[in-house]
Amino acid sequence: MMEKSFDDSMHRYGRAFSAVAIVLMLLVPVFVAFYFKTTPNMRGLLAGLASICLIYLPSSIVEVVTYAPMLGTGATYLAFITGNLTNLKIPCAMSAREIVGTEFGTKENEIVSTLSVAVSSLVTCGVLAIGVLLLVPLTPVLSSPVLQPAFSMVVPALFGALGYKYFSKTPLVAVAPFVSMVLLCLLVPAAASQVAVLVPVSAVISIAVARLLYKKGKI
Amino acid sequence: MNSFLQMANSGTMYLIVGVVILFVTVMAIVFMVKAWREGIKIGMDKKKMRKAITASATFTLVPSVGILIGVIALAGSLGVPVPWLRLSVIGALHYETMAADVAAKAAGLPALAAEYMTGEAFVSIIAVMTVGIIWGAIFCIFGLKKYQSKVLNKVGKKDDRWGNIMFNAMFVGMVCAFIGAGFADLRKGSITSIVVIAVAAAFMALFSWLIDKKGQKWLESFSLSFAMVLGMGASVVMGLLGVK
């Protein structure tokens, strides 16, 4: 009974806060238009919207479907408002889960992932706020050509490290999606720019393999 | 600084984006407090919850600096406040740069750069960046509860062990997709991402060995960030050596 009420209350809070956040976000371009005393170029706006939404509308829904089970109720609402999902919130919640040692689908896991995503959002906001304050003196160091390659390599570094962690745990599940993704990206390099599409495809392959192994009693 | 950037970096702009960022910060605090209270209510070990908090904070530090770089990278053409907002609220580095570029070109600018920017195009760019990325959140508001009750709870209740394996497999799949994407750079003649992936994985292996076999438990909260920084460091070394 208690479990249900916490979940319900997270849904209520999640919906209310998300709705207000979305309205505030949509007001930003309106206020900027007032401030600049202009109206947006309608044709450009619609063309831009069409091409961006074509990719991001379906892929965001797939993202919710994929990540919601990993994150649990509260963390899902929060993560989809604070953003930086694949590059930060998901691995962050995963590593917190790993370190604390909770199981998927339990209430403890729900609490850990909500704490994790909330703290992660606050730290990011803090770093960005401090960074923006220091932006002028920091710029020459951070944008120095020597350090530049490092910052474009955040994602490979993240997934190299996470890859070891997950592959070493279930190597049998990892082989098929790993080989197929590497081959696909080597044969069709353009596929790599569509990670939003690759993720669900690769997830389906892994789940199929895991199901097979599970049925055969290998895992 | 041209007059567009002066306006884009003005106090008014900071005020507009500040309100939104503040609201989202409040949301994160409210959710954190709710989760913490519920944890205490069900008798969860406070140490575990603290561990989740410190681990997440340390984990986030390094990638946050990466996100800050994104703000810096976009600040040259859009001013500081707009990229700051877009990367604090929803948003992700890859997405924002791409969306801004698409919107700028659709608005008729030759490139995403302050020298060509007009107020008109600027408003279009902000609108496209915003509207393009809110769908996940909207879907959460209308569909998350239904999705959970229809699909997820059934899997969880029917067979717990399979549910667990399935979610793990899903994550393995995601990691494979990103690592696969790193291999695409080979075709462009660059081995940097592969080397970074390998170095980060190797250090992760080393840290796991130190944690499991050598009893270095303190490394647990740092292994991922350290492995990442060392992997990223490899790309700096390669750059200095002139390897692509």
Coordinates of C-alpha atoms in Angstrom, one line a residue:
Chain A
M1 CA 0.0 0.0 0.0
M2 CA 2.7 2.4 1.0
E3 CA 4.7 1.6 -2.1
K4 CA 1.9 2.6 -4.3
S5 CA 1.4 5.9 -2.6
F6 CA 5.0 6.9 -3.0
D7 CA 5.0 6.0 -6.6
D8 CA 1.7 7.9 -7.2
S9 CA 3.0 11.0 -5.4
M10 CA 6.2 10.9 -7.6
H11 CA 3.9 10.8 -10.7
R12 CA 1.9 13.8 -9.4
Y13 CA 5.0 15.8 -8.6
G14 CA 6.7 14.7 -11.8
R15 CA 3.8 15.8 -14.0
A16 CA 3.3 19.1 -12.2
F17 CA 7.0 20.1 -12.2
S18 CA 7.6 18.9 -15.7
A19 CA 4.5 20.8 -17.0
V20 CA 5.6 24.1 -15.4
A21 CA 9.2 23.6 -16.6
I22 CA 8.0 23.1 -20.2
V23 CA 5.8 26.2 -20.1
L24 CA 8.7 28.2 -18.7
M25 CA 11.0 26.9 -21.4
L26 CA 8.6 27.7 -24.2
L27 CA 8.2 31.3 -22.8
V28 CA 12.0 31.9 -23.3
P29 CA 11.9 32.4 -27.1
V30 CA 8.7 34.6 -26.6
F31 CA 10.5 36.8 -24.1
V32 CA 13.6 37.0 -26.2
A33 CA 11.5 38.0 -29.2
F34 CA 10.0 40.9 -27.1
Y35 CA 13.4 41.9 -25.9
F36 CA 14.9 41.9 -29.4
K37 CA 11.7 43.6 -30.6
T38 CA 11.3 41.2 -33.5
T39 CA 9.3 38.2 -34.6
P40 CA 10.9 35.0 -35.7
N41 CA 11.4 34.3 -39.3
M42 CA 8.4 31.9 -39.7
R43 CA 9.6 30.0 -42.8
G44 CA 13.0 29.3 -41.2
L45 CA 11.4 28.4 -37.9
L46 CA 9.0 25.9 -39.5
A47 CA 11.7 24.3 -41.7
G48 CA 14.1 24.0 -38.7
L49 CA 11.4 22.6 -36.5
A50 CA 10.3 20.0 -39.1
S51 CA 13.8 18.6 -39.6
I52 CA 14.7 18.5 -35.9
C53 CA 11.4 17.1 -34.8
L54 CA 11.5 14.4 -37.5
I55 CA 14.4 12.9 -35.7
Y56 CA 13.9 13.9 -32.1
L57 CA 10.2 13.3 -31.6
P58 CA 10.3 9.5 -32.2
S59 CA 13.7 9.1 -30.7
S60 CA 12.7 10.9 -27.4
I61 CA 9.8 8.6 -27.1
V62 CA 12.0 5.6 -27.6
E63 CA 14.4 7.1 -25.0
V64 CA 11.6 7.3 -22.4
V65 CA 10.6 3.7 -23.2
T66 CA 14.2 2.5 -22.9
Y67 CA 15.4 4.5 -19.9
A68 CA 12.3 4.6 -17.7
P69 CA 12.7 1.0 -16.5
M70 CA 16.4 1.7 -15.6
L71 CA 15.6 4.9 -13.8
G72 CA 12.2 4.4 -12.1
T73 CA 9.4 7.0 -11.7
G74 CA 10.9 10.0 -10.0
A75 CA 14.3 9.9 -11.7
T76 CA 12.6 9.6 -15.2
Y77 CA 10.6 12.8 -14.8
L78 CA 13.7 14.6 -13.5
A79 CA 16.1 13.2 -16.1
F80 CA 13.8 14.2 -19.0
I81 CA 13.7 17.7 -17.7
T82 CA 17.3 18.2 -16.7
G83 CA 18.6 16.4 -19.8
N84 CA 22.1 15.1 -20.7
L85 CA 20.7 11.6 -20.5
T86 CA 22.9 9.3 -22.4
N87 CA 26.1 11.1 -21.7
L88 CA 25.5 11.7 -18.0
K89 CA 22.3 10.9 -16.1
I90 CA 21.9 7.2 -17.2
P91 CA 25.5 6.2 -16.6
C92 CA 25.5 8.2 -13.3
A93 CA 22.4 6.4 -12.0
M94 CA 23.8 3.1 -13.2
S95 CA 27.1 3.7 -11.4
A96 CA 25.3 4.8 -8.2
R97 CA 23.2 1.6 -8.4
E98 CA 26.3 -0.4 -8.9
I99 CA 28.1 1.1 -6.0
V100 CA 25.2 0.9 -3.5
G101 CA 24.3 -2.5 -4.9
T102 CA 20.5 -2.3 -5.4
E103 CA 18.4 -4.4 -7.7
F104 CA 16.4 -3.2 -10.7
G105 CA 12.7 -2.8 -9.9
T106 CA 13.0 -2.5 -6.1
K107 CA 12.0 0.5 -4.1
E108 CA 15.6 1.0 -2.9
N109 CA 16.7 1.3 -6.5
E110 CA 14.0 3.8 -7.2
I111 CA 15.3 5.9 -4.3
V112 CA 18.9 5.6 -5.2
S113 CA 18.3 6.5 -8.8
T114 CA 16.2 9.5 -7.8
L115 CA 18.9 10.7 -5.4
S116 CA 21.5 10.1 -8.1
V117 CA 19.8 12.0 -10.9
A118 CA 18.8 14.9 -8.5
V119 CA 22.4 15.2 -7.2
S120 CA 23.8 14.9 -10.7
S121 CA 21.5 17.7 -11.9
L122 CA 22.5 19.9 -9.0
V123 CA 26.2 19.4 -9.6
T124 CA 25.9 20.1 -13.3
C125 CA 23.9 23.3 -12.6
G126 CA 26.5 24.3 -10.0
V127 CA 29.5 23.6 -12.3
L128 CA 27.8 25.4 -15.1
A129 CA 26.9 28.4 -12.9
I130 CA 30.4 28.7 -11.5
G131 CA 31.8 28.1 -15.0
V132 CA 29.7 30.8 -16.5
L133 CA 30.9 33.2 -13.8
L134 CA 34.5 32.3 -14.5
L135 CA 33.9 32.0 -18.2
V136 CA 36.1 34.8 -19.3
P137 CA 39.3 33.9 -17.4
L138 CA 38.7 30.1 -18.1
T139 CA 38.3 30.3 -21.8
P140 CA 41.9 30.4 -22.9
V141 CA 42.8 27.4 -20.8
L142 CA 39.8 25.2 -21.7
S143 CA 39.7 26.1 -25.3
S144 CA 43.5 25.7 -25.7
P145 CA 44.2 23.5 -28.8
V146 CA 46.1 21.0 -26.6
L147 CA 43.1 20.2 -24.4
Q148 CA 40.5 20.3 -27.2
P149 CA 40.7 16.7 -28.2
A150 CA 40.0 15.6 -24.7
F151 CA 36.6 17.3 -24.5
S152 CA 35.4 15.8 -27.8
M153 CA 36.3 12.4 -26.3
V154 CA 34.0 12.4 -23.3
V155 CA 31.6 10.0 -24.7
P156 CA 34.1 7.3 -26.0
A157 CA 35.9 7.6 -22.6
L158 CA 32.6 7.1 -20.7
F159 CA 31.6 4.1 -22.7
G160 CA 35.0 2.5 -22.8
A161 CA 35.0 2.4 -19.0
L162 CA 31.4 1.4 -18.7
G163 CA 31.9 -1.2 -21.5
Y164 CA 34.5 -3.0 -19.4
K165 CA 32.2 -3.0 -16.4
Y166 CA 29.2 -4.5 -18.2
F167 CA 30.9 -6.8 -20.6
S168 CA 33.0 -8.4 -17.9
K169 CA 29.7 -9.2 -16.0
T170 CA 27.8 -10.8 -18.9
P171 CA 30.3 -11.4 -21.8
L172 CA 27.9 -13.9 -23.5
V173 CA 25.2 -11.2 -23.8
A174 CA 27.6 -8.6 -25.1
V175 CA 29.2 -10.5 -28.0
A176 CA 26.4 -10.3 -30.5
P177 CA 25.4 -6.6 -30.1
F178 CA 29.1 -5.6 -29.9
V179 CA 30.1 -7.4 -33.1
S180 CA 27.0 -6.2 -35.0
M181 CA 27.3 -2.6 -33.9
V182 CA 31.1 -2.4 -34.7
L183 CA 30.5 -4.1 -38.1
L184 CA 27.6 -1.8 -38.9
C185 CA 29.5 1.3 -38.0
L186 CA 32.6 0.2 -39.9
L187 CA 30.6 -0.6 -43.1
V188 CA 28.2 2.4 -42.8
P189 CA 30.1 5.1 -41.0
A190 CA 27.1 7.5 -41.4
A191 CA 25.1 5.2 -38.9
A192 CA 27.3 6.5 -36.1
S193 CA 25.8 9.9 -36.3
Q194 CA 22.4 8.3 -35.6
V195 CA 23.2 6.9 -32.1
A196 CA 19.6 7.6 -31.2
V197 CA 18.6 4.9 -33.6
L198 CA 21.5 2.5 -32.9
V199 CA 20.7 2.4 -29.2
P200 CA 17.3 0.8 -29.4
V201 CA 18.4 -1.6 -32.2
S202 CA 21.4 -2.7 -30.2
A203 CA 19.3 -3.1 -27.1
V204 CA 16.8 -5.3 -28.9
I205 CA 19.7 -7.5 -30.1
S206 CA 21.1 -7.8 -26.6
I207 CA 17.7 -8.6 -25.1
A208 CA 17.0 -11.2 -27.8
V209 CA 20.4 -12.9 -27.0
A210 CA 19.8 -12.6 -23.3
R211 CA 16.3 -14.2 -23.7
L212 CA 17.9 -17.1 -25.7
L213 CA 20.6 -17.7 -23.1
Y214 CA 18.1 -17.4 -20.3
K215 CA 15.8 -20.0 -21.9
K216 CA 18.8 -22.3 -22.4
G217 CA 19.8 -21.8 -18.8
K218 CA 23.2 -20.3 -19.6
I219 CA 22.7 -17.1 -17.6
Chain B
M1 CA 31.9 42.5 -29.4
N2 CA 29.2 43.2 -32.0
S3 CA 25.8 44.6 -31.1
F4 CA 24.1 41.2 -31.4
L5 CA 26.4 39.6 -28.8
Q6 CA 26.0 42.6 -26.6
M7 CA 22.3 42.0 -26.4
A8 CA 22.6 38.2 -26.3
N9 CA 24.9 38.6 -23.3
S10 CA 22.9 41.3 -21.5
G11 CA 21.5 41.2 -18.0
T12 CA 18.0 40.8 -19.4
M13 CA 19.0 37.6 -21.1
Y14 CA 20.6 36.3 -17.9
L15 CA 17.4 37.1 -16.1
I16 CA 15.2 35.3 -18.6
V17 CA 17.3 32.1 -18.5
G18 CA 18.0 32.4 -14.8
V19 CA 14.3 32.0 -13.9
V20 CA 14.1 28.7 -15.8
I21 CA 17.3 27.3 -14.4
L22 CA 16.3 28.2 -10.9
F23 CA 13.0 26.4 -11.3
V24 CA 14.6 23.3 -12.5
T25 CA 17.1 23.4 -9.6
V26 CA 14.2 23.6 -7.2
M27 CA 12.6 20.6 -8.9
A28 CA 15.8 18.6 -8.4
I29 CA 16.0 19.6 -4.7
V30 CA 12.3 18.7 -4.1
F31 CA 12.8 15.3 -5.7
M32 CA 16.0 14.7 -3.7
V33 CA 14.3 15.5 -0.4
K34 CA 11.3 13.3 -1.3
A35 CA 13.5 10.3 -2.2
W36 CA 15.6 10.8 1.0
R37 CA 12.5 11.0 3.2
E38 CA 11.0 7.9 1.6
G39 CA 14.3 6.0 2.1
I40 CA 14.3 6.8 5.8
K41 CA 10.6 5.8 6.0
I42 CA 11.2 2.3 4.5
G43 CA 14.3 1.9 6.8
M44 CA 17.0 2.2 4.2
D45 CA 20.5 2.5 5.5
K46 CA 21.5 6.2 5.5
K47 CA 25.0 5.2 4.6
K48 CA 23.8 3.7 1.4
M49 CA 21.9 6.8 0.5
R50 CA 24.9 9.0 1.3
K51 CA 27.0 6.8 -0.8
A52 CA 24.6 7.2 -3.7
I53 CA 24.9 10.9 -3.3
T54 CA 28.6 11.2 -3.1
A55 CA 29.2 8.7 -5.9
S56 CA 26.8 10.6 -8.2
A57 CA 28.4 14.0 -7.3
T58 CA 31.9 12.7 -8.1
F59 CA 30.7 10.9 -11.2
T60 CA 29.1 14.1 -12.5
L61 CA 32.0 16.5 -12.0
V62 CA 34.1 15.4 -15.0
P63 CA 31.2 15.2 -17.5
S64 CA 29.9 18.6 -16.2
V65 CA 33.2 20.2 -17.2
G66 CA 32.6 18.7 -20.7
I67 CA 29.1 20.2 -20.7
L68 CA 30.6 23.6 -19.7
I69 CA 32.9 23.3 -22.7
G70 CA 29.8 23.0 -24.8
V71 CA 28.5 26.2 -23.4
I72 CA 31.8 27.9 -24.2
A73 CA 31.8 26.4 -27.7
L74 CA 28.3 27.8 -28.4
A75 CA 28.8 31.1 -26.6
G76 CA 30.8 32.5 -29.5
S77 CA 27.7 32.5 -31.7
L78 CA 24.8 32.6 -29.3
G79 CA 26.1 34.5 -26.3
V80 CA 26.5 32.8 -22.9
P81 CA 23.0 32.8 -21.5
V82 CA 21.2 30.7 -24.2
P83 CA 23.7 27.8 -24.3
W84 CA 23.8 27.9 -20.5
L85 CA 20.0 27.4 -20.4
R86 CA 19.9 24.8 -23.1
L87 CA 22.6 22.7 -21.5
S88 CA 21.1 23.0 -18.0
V89 CA 17.5 22.2 -18.9
I90 CA 16.9 19.1 -21.0
G91 CA 19.5 19.5 -23.8
A92 CA 22.7 17.6 -24.5
L93 CA 25.9 18.7 -26.0
H94 CA 25.5 16.8 -29.3
Y95 CA 21.9 17.8 -29.7
E96 CA 22.2 21.5 -29.0
T97 CA 25.0 22.2 -31.4
M98 CA 23.3 20.3 -34.1
A99 CA 19.9 21.9 -33.5
A100 CA 21.4 25.4 -33.4
D101 CA 23.2 24.7 -36.7
V102 CA 20.1 23.3 -38.4
A103 CA 18.0 26.2 -37.2
A104 CA 20.6 28.8 -38.2
K105 CA 20.8 27.4 -41.8
A106 CA 17.0 27.1 -42.0
A107 CA 16.7 30.8 -41.0
G108 CA 19.0 31.6 -43.9
L109 CA 22.3 32.3 -42.2
P110 CA 25.4 31.0 -44.0
A111 CA 26.7 29.6 -40.8
L112 CA 26.1 29.5 -37.1
A113 CA 28.2 32.6 -36.2
A114 CA 27.6 35.9 -34.4
E115 CA 28.7 37.9 -37.3
Y116 CA 25.7 36.9 -39.4
M117 CA 23.2 36.7 -36.5
T118 CA 20.0 38.8 -36.5
G119 CA 17.4 39.0 -33.8
E120 CA 15.0 37.2 -36.0
A121 CA 17.2 34.3 -36.6
F122 CA 18.2 34.2 -33.0
V123 CA 14.6 33.8 -31.8
S124 CA 14.1 31.0 -34.4
I125 CA 17.2 29.2 -33.2
I126 CA 16.1 29.3 -29.6
A127 CA 12.6 28.2 -30.5
V128 CA 13.8 25.2 -32.6
M129 CA 16.3 24.2 -29.9
T130 CA 13.6 24.3 -27.3
V131 CA 10.7 22.7 -29.1
G132 CA 12.9 20.0 -30.7
I133 CA 13.9 18.6 -27.3
I134 CA 10.8 18.8 -25.1
W135 CA 9.1 15.6 -26.5
G136 CA 10.6 13.2 -24.0
A137 CA 9.3 15.3 -21.1
I138 CA 5.9 15.7 -22.7
F139 CA 5.7 12.0 -23.3
C140 CA 6.6 11.5 -19.6
I141 CA 3.7 13.7 -18.5
F142 CA 1.1 11.9 -20.6
G143 CA 2.4 8.4 -21.1
L144 CA 4.9 7.3 -18.3
K145 CA 2.3 6.2 -15.8
K146 CA 0.4 4.2 -18.4
Y147 CA 3.5 2.7 -19.9
Q148 CA 4.7 1.6 -16.4
S149 CA 1.5 0.0 -15.4
K150 CA 0.9 -1.7 -18.8
V151 CA 4.3 -2.9 -19.6
L152 CA 6.8 -2.8 -16.8
N153 CA 5.0 -3.9 -13.8
K154 CA 3.9 -7.1 -15.6
V155 CA 7.5 -8.1 -16.5
G156 CA 8.6 -7.4 -13.0
K157 CA 5.9 -9.4 -11.4
K158 CA 5.9 -12.4 -13.7
D159 CA 9.5 -13.2 -13.5
D160 CA 11.9 -11.1 -11.4
R161 CA 15.1 -12.8 -12.5
W162 CA 14.3 -12.3 -16.2
G163 CA 13.3 -8.7 -15.7
N164 CA 16.7 -8.1 -14.1
I165 CA 18.6 -9.8 -16.9
M166 CA 16.5 -7.9 -19.5
F167 CA 17.4 -4.5 -18.1
N168 CA 21.0 -5.4 -17.8
A169 CA 20.9 -6.6 -21.4
M170 CA 19.3 -3.3 -22.5
F171 CA 22.2 -1.4 -21.0
V172 CA 24.8 -3.7 -22.5
G173 CA 23.1 -3.0 -25.8
M174 CA 23.3 0.8 -25.3
V175 CA 27.0 0.6 -24.4
C176 CA 27.6 -1.5 -27.6
A177 CA 25.9 1.1 -29.7
F178 CA 28.1 3.9 -28.4
I179 CA 31.3 1.8 -28.7
G180 CA 30.3 0.8 -32.2
A181 CA 29.8 4.5 -33.1
G182 CA 33.4 5.1 -32.0
F183 CA 34.6 2.6 -34.6
A184 CA 33.0 4.6 -37.4
D185 CA 35.9 7.1 -36.9
L186 CA 38.3 4.5 -38.2
R187 CA 36.8 4.9 -41.6
K188 CA 37.4 8.6 -41.4
G189 CA 41.1 7.8 -40.7
S190 CA 41.1 8.6 -37.0
I191 CA 42.0 6.0 -34.3
T192 CA 41.6 8.5 -31.5
S193 CA 38.2 7.3 -30.3
I194 CA 39.2 3.6 -30.4
V195 CA 42.3 4.3 -28.4
V196 CA 40.3 6.4 -25.9
I197 CA 37.7 3.6 -25.5
A198 CA 40.5 1.0 -25.0
V199 CA 42.5 3.1 -22.5
A200 CA 39.4 3.9 -20.5
A201 CA 38.4 0.2 -20.5
A202 CA 41.9 -0.8 -19.5
F203 CA 42.0 1.5 -16.6
M204 CA 38.6 0.4 -15.5
A205 CA 39.9 -3.2 -15.5
L206 CA 42.8 -2.1 -13.4
F207 CA 40.7 -0.3 -10.9
S208 CA 38.2 -3.2 -10.7
W209 CA 41.1 -5.5 -10.0
L210 CA 42.4 -3.1 -7.3
I211 CA 39.0 -2.8 -5.7
D212 CA 38.1 -6.5 -5.8
K213 CA 41.5 -8.2 -5.3
K214 CA 43.5 -5.6 -3.4
G215 CA 40.8 -4.2 -1.1
Q216 CA 41.1 -0.6 -2.4
K217 CA 37.4 0.1 -1.6
W218 CA 37.9 3.9 -1.7
L219 CA 38.4 3.7 -5.5
E220 CA 34.8 2.6 -6.0
S221 CA 33.5 6.2 -6.1
F222 CA 36.3 7.4 -8.4
S223 CA 37.0 4.5 -10.7
L224 CA 34.7 5.6 -13.5
S225 CA 35.7 9.3 -13.4
F226 CA 39.4 8.4 -13.2
A227 CA 39.1 5.9 -16.0
M228 CA 37.3 8.6 -18.1
V229 CA 39.9 11.3 -17.4
L230 CA 42.7 9.0 -18.2
G231 CA 41.0 7.9 -21.4
M232 CA 40.4 11.5 -22.4
G233 CA 44.1 12.2 -21.4
A234 CA 45.1 9.6 -24.0
S235 CA 43.6 11.8 -26.7
V236 CA 45.6 14.8 -25.5
V237 CA 48.8 12.7 -25.6
M238 CA 48.0 11.5 -29.1
G239 CA 47.3 15.1 -30.2
L240 CA 50.7 16.1 -28.9
L241 CA 52.4 13.2 -30.7
G242 CA 50.5 14.1 -33.9
V243 CA 48.6 10.8 -34.1
K244 CA 45.1 11.2 -35.5

